[in-house]
XYZ file of C-alpha atoms in Angstrom:
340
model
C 116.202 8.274 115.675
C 119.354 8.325 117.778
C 121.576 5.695 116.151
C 124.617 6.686 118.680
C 123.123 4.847 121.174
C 123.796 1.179 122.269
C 121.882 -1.015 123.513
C 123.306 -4.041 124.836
C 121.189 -7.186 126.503
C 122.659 -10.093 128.760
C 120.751 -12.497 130.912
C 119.866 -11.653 134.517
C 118.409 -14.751 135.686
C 115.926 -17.184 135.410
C 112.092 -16.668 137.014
C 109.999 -19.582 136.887
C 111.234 -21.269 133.213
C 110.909 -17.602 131.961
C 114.874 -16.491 130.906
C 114.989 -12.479 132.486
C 117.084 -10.007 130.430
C 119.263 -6.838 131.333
C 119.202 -3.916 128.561
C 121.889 -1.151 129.041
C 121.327 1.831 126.695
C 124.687 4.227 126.500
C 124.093 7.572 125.005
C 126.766 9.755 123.090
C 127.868 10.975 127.003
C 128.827 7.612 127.966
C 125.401 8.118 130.384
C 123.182 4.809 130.263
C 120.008 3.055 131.740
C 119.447 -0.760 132.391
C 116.082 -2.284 132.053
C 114.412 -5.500 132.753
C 111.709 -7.541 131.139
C 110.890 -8.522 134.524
C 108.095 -5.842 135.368
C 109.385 -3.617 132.649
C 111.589 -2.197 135.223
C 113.942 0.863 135.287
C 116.941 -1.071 136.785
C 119.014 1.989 136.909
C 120.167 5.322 135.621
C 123.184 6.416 135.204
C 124.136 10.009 134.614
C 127.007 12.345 135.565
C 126.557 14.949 138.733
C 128.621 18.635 138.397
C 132.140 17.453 138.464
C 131.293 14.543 135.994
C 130.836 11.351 138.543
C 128.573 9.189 136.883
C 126.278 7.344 139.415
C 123.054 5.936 139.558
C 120.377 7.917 140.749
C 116.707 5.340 141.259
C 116.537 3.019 143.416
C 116.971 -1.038 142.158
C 118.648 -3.920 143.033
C 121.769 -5.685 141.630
C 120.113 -9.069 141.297
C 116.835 -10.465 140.379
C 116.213 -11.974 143.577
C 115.529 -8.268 145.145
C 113.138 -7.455 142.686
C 111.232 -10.739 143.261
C 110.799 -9.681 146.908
C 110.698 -6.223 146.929
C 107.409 -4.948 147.760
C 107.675 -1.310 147.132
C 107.530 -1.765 143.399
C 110.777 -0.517 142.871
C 111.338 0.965 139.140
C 108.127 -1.221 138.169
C 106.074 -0.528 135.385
C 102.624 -0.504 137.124
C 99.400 -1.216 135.764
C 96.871 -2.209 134.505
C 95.876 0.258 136.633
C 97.943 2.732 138.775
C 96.935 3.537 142.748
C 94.390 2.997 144.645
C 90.527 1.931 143.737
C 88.231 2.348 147.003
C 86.856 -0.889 148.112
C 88.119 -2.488 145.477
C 85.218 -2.441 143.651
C 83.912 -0.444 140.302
C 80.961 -0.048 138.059
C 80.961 -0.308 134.128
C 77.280 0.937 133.262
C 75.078 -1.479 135.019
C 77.894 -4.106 135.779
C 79.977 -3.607 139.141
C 83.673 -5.838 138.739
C 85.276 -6.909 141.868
C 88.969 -6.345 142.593
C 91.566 -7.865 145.385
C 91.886 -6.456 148.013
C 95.622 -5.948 148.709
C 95.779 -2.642 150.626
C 93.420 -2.363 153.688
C 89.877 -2.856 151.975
C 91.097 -0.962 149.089
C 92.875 -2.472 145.427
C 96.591 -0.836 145.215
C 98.008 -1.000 141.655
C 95.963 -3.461 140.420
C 96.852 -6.545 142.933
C 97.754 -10.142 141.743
C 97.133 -8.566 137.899
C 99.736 -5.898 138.817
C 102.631 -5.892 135.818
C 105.278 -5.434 138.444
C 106.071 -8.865 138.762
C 105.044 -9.748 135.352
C 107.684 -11.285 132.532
C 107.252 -9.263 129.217
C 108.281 -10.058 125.961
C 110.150 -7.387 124.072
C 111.490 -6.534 120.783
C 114.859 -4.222 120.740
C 115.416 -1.669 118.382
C 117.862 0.701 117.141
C 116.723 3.561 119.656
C 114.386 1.516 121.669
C 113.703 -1.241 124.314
C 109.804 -2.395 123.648
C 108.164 -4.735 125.868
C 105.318 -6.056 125.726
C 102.571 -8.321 127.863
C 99.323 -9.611 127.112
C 96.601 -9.729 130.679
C 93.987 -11.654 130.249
C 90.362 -11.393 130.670
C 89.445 -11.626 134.530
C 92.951 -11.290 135.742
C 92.854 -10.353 138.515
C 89.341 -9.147 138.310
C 90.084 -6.481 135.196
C 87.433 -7.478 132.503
C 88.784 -7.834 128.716
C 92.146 -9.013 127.811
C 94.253 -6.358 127.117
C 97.709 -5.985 125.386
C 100.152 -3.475 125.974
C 103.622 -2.091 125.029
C 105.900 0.430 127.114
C 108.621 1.672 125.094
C 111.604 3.326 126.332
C 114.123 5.311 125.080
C 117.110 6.849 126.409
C 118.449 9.897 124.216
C 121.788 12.296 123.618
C 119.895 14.931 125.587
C 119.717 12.505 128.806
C 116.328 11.588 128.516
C 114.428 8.678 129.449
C 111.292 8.171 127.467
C 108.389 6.229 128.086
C 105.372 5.756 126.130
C 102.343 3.694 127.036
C 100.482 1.757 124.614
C 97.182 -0.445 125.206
C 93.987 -1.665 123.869
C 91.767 -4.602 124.987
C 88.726 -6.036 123.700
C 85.946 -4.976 125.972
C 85.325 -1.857 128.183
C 88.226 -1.343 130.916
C 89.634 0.779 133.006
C 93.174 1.413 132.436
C 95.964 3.776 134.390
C 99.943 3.424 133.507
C 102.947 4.749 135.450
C 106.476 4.211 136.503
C 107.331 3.767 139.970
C 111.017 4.757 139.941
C 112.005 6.084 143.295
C 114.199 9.104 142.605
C 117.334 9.878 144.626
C 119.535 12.152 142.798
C 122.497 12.427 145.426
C 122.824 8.592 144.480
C 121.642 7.528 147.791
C 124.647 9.643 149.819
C 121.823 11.416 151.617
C 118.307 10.983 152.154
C 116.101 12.805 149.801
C 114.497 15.232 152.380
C 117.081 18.319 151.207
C 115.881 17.578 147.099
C 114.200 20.224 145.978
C 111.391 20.288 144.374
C 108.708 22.132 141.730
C 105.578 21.191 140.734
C 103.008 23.009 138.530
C 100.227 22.203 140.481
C 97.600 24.256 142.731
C 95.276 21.965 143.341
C 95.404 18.466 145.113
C 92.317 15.859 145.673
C 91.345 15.748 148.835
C 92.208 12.031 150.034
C 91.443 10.086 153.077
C 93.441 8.446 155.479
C 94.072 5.728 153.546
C 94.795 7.551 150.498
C 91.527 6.856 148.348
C 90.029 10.376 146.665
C 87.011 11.919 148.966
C 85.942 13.053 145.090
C 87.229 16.792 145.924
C 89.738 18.909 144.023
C 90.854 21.381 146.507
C 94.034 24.148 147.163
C 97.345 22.748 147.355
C 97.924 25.288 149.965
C 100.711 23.982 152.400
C 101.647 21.393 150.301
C 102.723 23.746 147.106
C 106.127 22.678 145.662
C 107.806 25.915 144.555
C 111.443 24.913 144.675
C 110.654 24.079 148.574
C 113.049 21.442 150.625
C 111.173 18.332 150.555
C 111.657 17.952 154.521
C 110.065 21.842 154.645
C 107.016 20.267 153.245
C 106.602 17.106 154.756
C 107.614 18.650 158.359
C 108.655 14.678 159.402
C 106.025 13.265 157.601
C 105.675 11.182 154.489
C 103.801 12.636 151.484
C 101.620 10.167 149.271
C 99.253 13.470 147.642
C 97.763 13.181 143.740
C 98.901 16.572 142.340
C 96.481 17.856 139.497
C 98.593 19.648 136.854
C 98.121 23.513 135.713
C 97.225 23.234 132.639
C 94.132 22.327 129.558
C 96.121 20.810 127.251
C 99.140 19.039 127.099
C 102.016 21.197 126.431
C 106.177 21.007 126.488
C 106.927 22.273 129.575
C 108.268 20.743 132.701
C 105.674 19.791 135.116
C 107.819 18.922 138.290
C 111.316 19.413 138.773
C 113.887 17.954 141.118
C 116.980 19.473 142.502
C 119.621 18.539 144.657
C 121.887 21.121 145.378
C 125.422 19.234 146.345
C 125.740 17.150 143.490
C 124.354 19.934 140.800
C 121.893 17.010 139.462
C 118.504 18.089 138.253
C 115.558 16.236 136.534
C 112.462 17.429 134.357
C 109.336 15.684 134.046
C 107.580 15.955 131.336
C 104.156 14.233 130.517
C 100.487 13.860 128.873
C 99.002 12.795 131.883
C 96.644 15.245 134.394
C 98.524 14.814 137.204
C 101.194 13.617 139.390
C 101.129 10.875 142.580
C 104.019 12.935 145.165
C 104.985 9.472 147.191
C 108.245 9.976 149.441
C 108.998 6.340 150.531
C 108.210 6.668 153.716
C 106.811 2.811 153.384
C 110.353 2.059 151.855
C 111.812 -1.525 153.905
C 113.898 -3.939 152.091
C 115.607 -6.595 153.641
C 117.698 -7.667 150.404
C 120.848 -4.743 149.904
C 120.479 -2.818 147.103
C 122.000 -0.855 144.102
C 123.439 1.528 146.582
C 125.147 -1.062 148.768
C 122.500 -0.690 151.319
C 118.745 -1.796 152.372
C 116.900 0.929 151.202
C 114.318 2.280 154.381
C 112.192 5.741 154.459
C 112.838 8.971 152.374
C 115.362 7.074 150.076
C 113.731 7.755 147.225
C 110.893 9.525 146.356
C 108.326 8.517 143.091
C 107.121 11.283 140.994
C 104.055 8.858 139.293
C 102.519 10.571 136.222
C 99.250 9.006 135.657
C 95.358 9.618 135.686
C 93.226 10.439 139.323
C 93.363 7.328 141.406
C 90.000 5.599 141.802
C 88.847 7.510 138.790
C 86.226 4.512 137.855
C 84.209 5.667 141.032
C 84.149 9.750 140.614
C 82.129 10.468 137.510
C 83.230 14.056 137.314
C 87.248 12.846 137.046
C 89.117 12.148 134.402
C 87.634 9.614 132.225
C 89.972 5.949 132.494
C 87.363 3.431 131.035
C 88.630 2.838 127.375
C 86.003 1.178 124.974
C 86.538 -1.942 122.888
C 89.551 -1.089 120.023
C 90.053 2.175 121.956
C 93.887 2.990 121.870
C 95.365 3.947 125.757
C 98.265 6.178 124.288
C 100.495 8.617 127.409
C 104.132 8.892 127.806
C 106.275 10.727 130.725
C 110.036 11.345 130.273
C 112.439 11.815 132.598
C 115.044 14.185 131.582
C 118.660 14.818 133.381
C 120.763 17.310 133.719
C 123.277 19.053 135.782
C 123.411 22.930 137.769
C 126.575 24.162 137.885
């Protein structure tokens, strides 16, 4: 529990004749987040840099209306299943399911089912936000109707938690993640002089357009070992699925993120296998954001915990098909704090 904090809500607009609400959660440091029910989205996050500014360090937008156009998936809750499947098509035993198409020939983040631009219901508690959505059977092309929860909390020690829960009533495949886009100077620079670790060796090989060949090779040139971002990329976006160093889930960091100016730093933390590296180079919005700005490339970067992408097609990856009554249960946190 972490009764100091406080969690207020307030309306932030109407979409369709659903009523959209704003949750700020205030730790003991006077540090807060805001949520929305609107795609479960991380609105914002506030924390202090080394001379105690507090500023907001993800991307979002001030009103509703950018979040209704945005088409990055900005702070979005994404599901029912994260990245890319290849032709947007997948087999459960003898039964192949058919997906839209949204990205090329490929299914990105699960199309018109996508949560990103769904309403959720939620419940708030003494230490916790919980939303909740129920997808039904065919949505999109998913089979089974599923229900889920994403819980978030926001604690003393400046970190944001997120759990995933889900179960549906037939044979699905099923991938969570948060698509914050990270920019820990608060959007006074780009992000290209962030830098950044991650415990990862390996990578999956991917093709052009970003769909798994099925191969788990060397990291090699792109290893993150507290490297500049722009020494990695060398001018060009990164959009790479890292897989984590490690059997079993364990407590330490598996990325973290440092920008040097403002003394900020953030550990991630997670039960997934692995990490989706995506540097916004996509990044266009034409409605200003948070920052007083429209957000373009390397603004933010997205450090997406979550299963392989296209897992339902590579036999040998990571298992994402959850039975009947099967309980979906990962969680990544975020945590915050500052170099001196």
């Amino acid at each position: 529990m972490n009764p100091t904090n406080n969690i207020v809500c307030e309306s932030f607009g109407w979409h369709g004749e659903k009523e959209i609400f704003k949750f700020q959660i205030t730790n003991s440091h006077g540090n807060y987040v805001e949520l929305i029910n609107y795609g479960a989205i991380v609105k914002s996050i506030v924390v202090s840099d080394k001379v105690g500014n507090k500023e907001n360090v993800v991307l979002g937008f001030p009103t509703l209306e950018g979040y209704v156009k945005d088409q990055s998936y900005i702070g979005a809750t994404v599901g029912r299943f994260a990245n890319r499947i290849s032709n947007a098509v997948f087999p459960i035993e003898n039964k192949i399911y058919h997906l839209d198409k949204n990205d090329g020939k490929n299914n990105n983040h699960s199309g018109s089912a996508g949560f990103n631009n769904k309403v959720f219901d939620f419940i708030v508690e003494e230490d916790a936000v919980i939303f909740s959505l129920e997808s039904k059977n065919g949505e999109g092309g998913f089979p089974g109707n599923l229900k889920t929860k994403v819980t978030y909390k926001w604690t003393d020690q400046n970190e944001l938690k997120i759990e995933f829960l889900a179960e549906a009533d037939e044979s699905t495949p099923l991938n969570f993640t948060n698509h914050s886009y990270f920019n820990l100077s608060a959007c006074q620079d780009k992000i290209v002089n962030h830098r950044l670790s991650v415990k990862a060796s390996k990578i999956l090989e991917s093709t052009a357009d970003y769909i798994p060949t099925g191969k788990i090779i060397p990291a090699d040139g792109y290893l993150f070992l507290n490297n500049r971002l722009a020494d990695i990329m060398q001018e060009k976006g990164l959009n790479l699925y890292y897989v984590l160093d490690r059997d079993s889930v364990n407590e330490k960091p598996v990325c973290e993120l440092l920008e040097e100016k403002s003394g900020r730093m953030m550990r991630v933390y997670t039960s997934y296998p692995g990490v989706q590296l995506y540097t916004g180079d996509y990044l266009n919005c034409n409605i200003v954001g948070e920052h007083n700005k429209l957000y373009s490339s390397f603004d933010g970067l997205c450090l997406e915990c979550q299963y392989y992408p296209d897992s339902p097609n590579h036999e040998h990856f990571p298992n994402t098909i959850f039975q009947s009554g099967q309980v979906y249960q990962e969680t990544i946190i975020y945590a915050f704090d500052v170099i001196q």
